[in-house]
mmCIF file of C-alpha atoms in Angstrom:
data_model
loop_
_atom_site.group_PDB
_atom_site.id
_atom_site.type_symbol
_atom_site.label_atom_id
_atom_site.label_comp_id
_atom_site.label_asym_id
_atom_site.label_seq_id
_atom_site.Cartn_x
_atom_site.Cartn_y
_atom_site.Cartn_z
ATOM 1 C CA LEU A 1 -151.915 -84.646 -160.894
ATOM 2 C CA TRP A 2 -154.086 -83.090 -164.284
ATOM 3 C CA LEU A 3 -152.916 -79.603 -163.478
ATOM 4 C CA ASP A 4 -149.331 -80.285 -162.704
ATOM 5 C CA ASN A 5 -149.861 -82.136 -166.374
ATOM 6 C CA ILE A 6 -150.878 -79.202 -167.678
ATOM 7 C CA LEU A 7 -148.463 -76.782 -165.818
ATOM 8 C CA LYS A 8 -145.638 -79.775 -167.506
ATOM 9 C CA ASN A 9 -146.992 -79.441 -170.766
ATOM 10 C CA ASN A 10 -146.538 -75.662 -170.908
ATOM 11 C CA THR A 11 -143.276 -75.927 -169.957
ATOM 12 C CA LYS A 12 -142.841 -77.765 -172.878
ATOM 13 C CA ILE A 13 -144.813 -75.351 -174.781
ATOM 14 C CA THR A 14 -142.739 -72.548 -173.042
ATOM 15 C CA HIS A 15 -138.784 -74.015 -172.842
ATOM 16 C CA GLY A 16 -138.944 -76.529 -175.629
ATOM 17 C CA GLU A 17 -138.100 -80.222 -177.007
ATOM 18 C CA ASP A 18 -135.267 -80.035 -174.542
ATOM 19 C CA PHE A 19 -137.514 -80.824 -171.953
ATOM 20 C CA ALA A 20 -139.240 -83.668 -173.238
ATOM 21 C CA GLY A 21 -138.297 -86.726 -170.995
ATOM 22 C CA LEU A 22 -136.914 -84.713 -167.958
ATOM 23 C CA SER A 23 -139.387 -85.505 -165.312
ATOM 24 C CA LYS A 24 -137.672 -84.351 -162.558
ATOM 25 C CA VAL A 25 -136.809 -81.101 -163.886
ATOM 26 C CA LYS A 26 -140.771 -80.570 -165.686
ATOM 27 C CA GLY A 27 -141.819 -81.481 -162.094
ATOM 28 C CA LEU A 28 -140.039 -78.887 -160.371
ATOM 29 C CA ILE A 29 -141.150 -76.403 -162.741
ATOM 30 C CA ALA A 30 -145.183 -77.581 -162.326
ATOM 31 C CA ARG A 31 -144.126 -76.447 -158.798
ATOM 32 C CA ASP A 32 -142.624 -73.557 -159.384
ATOM 33 C CA TYR A 33 -145.479 -72.196 -161.656
ATOM 34 C CA LEU A 34 -147.978 -73.457 -158.956
ATOM 35 C CA LEU A 35 -145.997 -71.629 -156.301
ATOM 36 C CA ILE A 36 -146.109 -68.493 -157.538
ATOM 37 C CA PHE A 37 -149.754 -68.519 -158.248
ATOM 38 C CA LEU A 38 -150.939 -69.454 -155.506
ATOM 39 C CA LYS A 39 -148.839 -66.657 -153.441
ATOM 40 C CA HIS A 40 -150.731 -64.537 -155.039
ATOM 41 C CA ALA A 41 -154.487 -65.822 -154.429
ATOM 42 C CA SER A 42 -157.091 -65.042 -151.972
ATOM 43 C CA TYR A 43 -159.667 -67.291 -153.771
ATOM 44 C CA SER A 44 -159.369 -70.834 -154.854
ATOM 45 C CA VAL A 45 -162.168 -73.239 -156.220
ATOM 46 C CA THR A 46 -161.962 -76.912 -157.557
ATOM 47 C CA VAL A 47 -164.470 -78.876 -159.555
ATOM 48 C CA VAL A 48 -164.695 -83.343 -158.661
ATOM 49 C CA ASN A 49 -166.999 -85.004 -160.485
ATOM 50 C CA SER A 50 -169.623 -87.693 -158.815
ATOM 51 C CA ALA A 51 -165.579 -89.975 -158.499
ATOM 52 C CA GLY A 52 -163.883 -87.369 -157.197
ATOM 53 C CA ILE A 53 -161.865 -86.633 -160.337
ATOM 54 C CA PRO A 54 -160.826 -82.656 -160.334
ATOM 55 C CA CYS A 55 -162.027 -81.126 -163.281
ATOM 56 C CA GLY A 56 -162.063 -77.475 -162.837
ATOM 57 C CA TYR A 57 -159.532 -75.022 -161.354
ATOM 58 C CA LEU A 58 -159.641 -70.960 -160.423
ATOM 59 C CA LEU A 59 -157.501 -69.112 -158.642
ATOM 60 C CA GLY A 60 -157.636 -65.552 -158.125
ATOM 61 C CA ARG A 61 -157.637 -62.568 -155.766
ATOM 62 C CA CYS A 62 -159.952 -59.270 -154.922
ATOM 63 C CA THR A 63 -157.880 -56.614 -153.302
ATOM 64 C CA PRO A 64 -160.187 -53.331 -152.982
ATOM 65 C CA ARG A 65 -157.964 -50.102 -152.449
ATOM 66 C CA SER A 66 -160.064 -49.805 -149.244
ATOM 67 C CA GLN A 67 -158.149 -53.373 -147.922
ATOM 68 C CA ARG A 68 -154.854 -52.911 -149.167
ATOM 69 C CA SER A 69 -153.272 -51.000 -146.331
ATOM 70 C CA SER A 70 -155.137 -53.113 -143.574
ATOM 71 C CA GLY A 71 -153.046 -56.263 -145.399
ATOM 72 C CA SER A 72 -154.339 -60.334 -145.558
ATOM 73 C CA GLY A 73 -154.703 -60.683 -141.840
ATOM 74 C CA TYR A 74 -152.693 -63.189 -139.485
ATOM 75 C CA ARG A 75 -153.857 -66.205 -141.728
ATOM 76 C CA GLY A 76 -152.670 -64.858 -144.664
ATOM 77 C CA ALA A 77 -149.668 -63.832 -144.157
ATOM 78 C CA ILE A 78 -148.834 -67.069 -142.791
ATOM 79 C CA ARG A 79 -149.398 -68.629 -145.440
ATOM 80 C CA SER A 80 -147.795 -65.867 -147.874
ATOM 81 C CA ILE A 81 -144.348 -66.587 -145.852
ATOM 82 C CA THR A 82 -144.668 -70.624 -146.410
ATOM 83 C CA THR A 83 -145.471 -70.317 -149.946
ATOM 84 C CA ALA A 84 -142.148 -67.630 -150.377
ATOM 85 C CA LEU A 85 -140.317 -70.308 -148.201
ATOM 86 C CA ARG A 86 -141.289 -73.462 -150.188
ATOM 87 C CA GLN A 87 -140.279 -71.730 -153.171
ATOM 88 C CA CYS A 88 -137.408 -70.116 -152.296
ATOM 89 C CA LEU A 89 -136.706 -74.353 -151.496
ATOM 90 C CA ASN A 90 -137.770 -75.096 -155.205
ATOM 91 C CA GLY A 91 -135.457 -72.751 -156.575
ATOM 92 C CA ILE A 92 -132.273 -73.720 -155.015
ATOM 93 C CA THR A 93 -133.136 -77.342 -156.359
ATOM 94 C CA LEU A 94 -133.368 -76.036 -159.797
ATOM 95 C CA LYS A 95 -130.114 -73.988 -159.876
ATOM 96 C CA THR A 96 -128.283 -77.014 -159.613
ATOM 97 C CA ASN A 97 -129.509 -78.592 -163.136
ATOM 98 C CA ARG A 98 -128.908 -76.649 -166.334
ATOM 99 C CA TYR A 99 -132.436 -76.634 -167.468
ATOM 100 C CA GLY A 100 -133.298 -75.865 -163.923
ATOM 101 C CA ARG A 101 -131.264 -72.421 -164.354
ATOM 102 C CA ILE A 102 -132.497 -72.150 -168.291
ATOM 103 C CA TYR A 103 -136.347 -71.880 -166.802
ATOM 104 C CA LEU A 104 -135.451 -70.067 -163.615
ATOM 105 C CA GLU A 105 -133.517 -66.956 -166.504
ATOM 106 C CA HIS A 106 -137.340 -67.915 -168.537
ATOM 107 C CA ARG A 107 -139.321 -67.191 -166.014
ATOM 108 C CA ARG A 108 -137.461 -63.342 -164.490
ATOM 109 C CA ASP A 109 -138.255 -62.449 -167.866
ATOM 110 C CA THR A 110 -141.741 -63.155 -167.832
ATOM 111 C CA LEU A 111 -141.927 -61.592 -164.670
ATOM 112 C CA ARG A 112 -140.423 -58.336 -166.108
ATOM 113 C CA ALA A 113 -143.171 -58.403 -169.154
ATOM 114 C CA LEU A 114 -146.078 -59.534 -166.489
ATOM 115 C CA SER A 115 -145.234 -56.238 -164.922
ATOM 116 C CA ARG A 116 -145.009 -54.229 -167.951
ATOM 117 C CA LEU A 117 -148.711 -55.456 -167.974
ATOM 118 C CA ALA A 118 -149.214 -55.135 -164.938
ATOM 119 C CA ARG A 119 -148.914 -50.822 -164.821
ATOM 120 C CA SER A 120 -151.794 -51.117 -168.387
ATOM 121 C CA VAL A 121 -154.468 -52.220 -165.702
ATOM 122 C CA PRO A 122 -157.061 -49.796 -165.676
ATOM 123 C CA ALA A 123 -158.457 -48.253 -161.813
ATOM 124 C CA GLY A 124 -161.533 -50.048 -159.950
ATOM 125 C CA CYS A 125 -160.282 -53.042 -161.916
ATOM 126 C CA GLU A 126 -159.108 -54.556 -158.198
ATOM 127 C CA GLY A 127 -159.520 -58.896 -158.775
ATOM 128 C CA GLU A 128 -157.296 -60.756 -161.005
ATOM 129 C CA LEU A 129 -157.574 -63.746 -162.569
ATOM 130 C CA ILE A 130 -154.793 -65.610 -161.450
ATOM 131 C CA LEU A 131 -155.328 -69.578 -163.128
ATOM 132 C CA PHE A 132 -158.201 -70.716 -164.889
ATOM 133 C CA ALA A 133 -158.543 -74.246 -166.254
ATOM 134 C CA VAL A 134 -161.177 -77.014 -166.993
ATOM 135 C CA ARG A 135 -159.795 -80.563 -168.829
ATOM 136 C CA GLU A 136 -159.506 -80.418 -172.326
ATOM 137 C CA ASP A 137 -162.630 -83.420 -172.611
ATOM 138 C CA LEU A 138 -164.464 -81.806 -170.551
ATOM 139 C CA ARG A 139 -164.953 -78.445 -171.775
ATOM 140 C CA GLY A 140 -168.535 -77.188 -173.180
ATOM 141 C CA LYS A 141 -170.324 -78.563 -169.963
ATOM 142 C CA GLY A 142 -170.368 -75.554 -168.542
ATOM 143 C CA ILE A 143 -167.818 -76.308 -165.310
ATOM 144 C CA GLY A 144 -165.914 -73.139 -167.297
ATOM 145 C CA SER A 145 -169.207 -70.580 -166.931
ATOM 146 C CA ARG A 146 -169.276 -71.768 -163.276
ATOM 147 C CA LEU A 147 -166.132 -71.486 -162.413
ATOM 148 C CA ILE A 148 -166.216 -68.062 -163.703
ATOM 149 C CA ALA A 149 -170.510 -67.155 -161.624
ATOM 150 C CA ASP A 150 -168.560 -68.083 -158.632
ATOM 151 C CA PHE A 151 -165.692 -65.972 -159.072
ATOM 152 C CA GLN A 152 -167.568 -62.805 -159.848
ATOM 153 C CA ASP A 153 -170.130 -63.254 -156.918
ATOM 154 C CA TYR A 154 -166.651 -63.229 -154.788
ATOM 155 C CA LEU A 155 -165.622 -60.348 -156.666
ATOM 156 C CA ARG A 156 -168.877 -58.373 -156.181
ATOM 157 C CA ARG A 157 -169.551 -59.155 -152.358
ATOM 158 C CA ASN A 158 -165.746 -57.800 -151.941
ATOM 159 C CA GLY A 159 -166.461 -54.985 -153.511
ATOM 160 C CA CYS A 160 -164.013 -54.975 -156.593
ATOM 161 C CA GLY A 161 -166.288 -53.476 -159.434
ATOM 162 C CA GLY A 162 -163.722 -55.618 -162.377
ATOM 163 C CA TYR A 163 -160.958 -57.777 -162.812
ATOM 164 C CA TYR A 164 -158.141 -58.773 -165.857
ATOM 165 C CA LEU A 165 -155.728 -61.487 -166.456
ATOM 166 C CA CYS A 166 -153.118 -62.231 -167.921
ATOM 167 C CA ALA A 167 -152.827 -64.338 -170.596
ATOM 168 C CA ASP A 168 -150.508 -65.558 -173.367
ATOM 169 C CA ASP A 169 -150.724 -66.337 -177.137
ATOM 170 C CA TYR A 170 -150.507 -70.716 -175.735
ATOM 171 C CA CYS A 171 -153.878 -69.563 -174.479
ATOM 172 C CA ASN A 172 -157.603 -69.829 -175.476
ATOM 173 C CA THR A 173 -157.963 -66.083 -176.114
ATOM 174 C CA GLY A 174 -160.814 -66.413 -177.910
ATOM 175 C CA TYR A 175 -162.734 -68.231 -175.521
ATOM 176 C CA TYR A 176 -162.016 -64.845 -172.850
ATOM 177 C CA GLU A 177 -163.009 -62.298 -175.775
ATOM 178 C CA LYS A 178 -166.728 -64.357 -176.722
ATOM 179 C CA HIS A 179 -167.401 -64.025 -172.780
ATOM 180 C CA GLY A 180 -166.804 -60.364 -172.864
ATOM 181 C CA TYR A 181 -163.099 -59.653 -172.314
ATOM 182 C CA MET A 182 -161.529 -56.596 -173.655
ATOM 183 C CA ARG A 183 -157.976 -56.830 -174.311
ATOM 184 C CA VAL A 184 -156.240 -53.495 -173.775
ATOM 185 C CA ALA A 185 -152.519 -54.069 -173.875
ATOM 186 C CA SER A 186 -149.782 -56.414 -174.648
ATOM 187 C CA THR A 187 -146.192 -57.203 -174.918
ATOM 188 C CA GLY A 188 -143.671 -59.605 -175.965
ATOM 189 C CA VAL A 189 -140.435 -61.579 -174.432
ATOM 190 C CA ASP A 190 -137.740 -62.710 -176.820
ATOM 191 C CA TYR A 191 -135.960 -64.946 -174.183
ATOM 192 C CA LYS A 192 -131.639 -64.404 -174.237
ATOM 193 C CA ASP A 193 -130.842 -67.709 -175.458
ATOM 194 C CA GLY A 194 -132.477 -67.865 -178.473
ATOM 195 C CA ARG A 195 -135.939 -69.694 -178.346
ATOM 196 C CA LYS A 196 -139.081 -68.823 -179.636
ATOM 197 C CA GLY A 197 -140.375 -65.757 -177.972
ATOM 198 C CA MET A 198 -143.539 -64.975 -176.183
ATOM 199 C CA ARG A 199 -146.435 -62.370 -176.006
ATOM 200 C CA PHE A 200 -148.330 -62.117 -173.365
ATOM 201 C CA HIS A 201 -151.719 -60.188 -173.301
ATOM 202 C CA LEU A 202 -154.269 -58.480 -170.825
ATOM 203 C CA TYR A 203 -157.741 -58.780 -170.767
ATOM 204 C CA VAL A 204 -160.743 -56.501 -168.243
ATOM 205 C CA ARG A 205 -163.964 -57.777 -167.358
ATOM 206 C CA ASP A 206 -166.442 -55.037 -165.996
ATOM 207 C CA LEU A 207 -168.792 -56.706 -162.981
#
């Protein structure tokens, strides 16, 4: 639930106060975000405390060139198809609501901006940190560092020499810069309905 709340808060920041109180629409948007992330992930870890409450979460993937032609196997294909179907059904529901349609327009523009950034990913940087979050009240306790360290071990085991991530202005980019990530590109998006635009940044890290 806390991760769902993070995604809902991101929706509020990105798409404005008009979404405040529209819990059903925000829930659909949060689900859409998560489905986008899950569709591309090959690695996921959740940290929980002794009471079973989630404290941190990381999604990522590693796709060395030597593995790209072989695909992700039967299970990976089924997961990808299932996730895409859920996202399609979710999108149909969003289209029935005015705020949902605004969000879908913003999502399209955002994905185009991220696609532009992806062209600047250096050769040999074959891993991606897709989603990384730690509960705000538990930050500074080493949870994030452990999540990142385990992810980096996974990348090394699978032959990735480096990885990248995309972050917007609302992310804690200072954390990445403090821990050795290098910003190599930035791009912006201006939303057509006049809402505040966003800046997106590409960071890379060698292993």
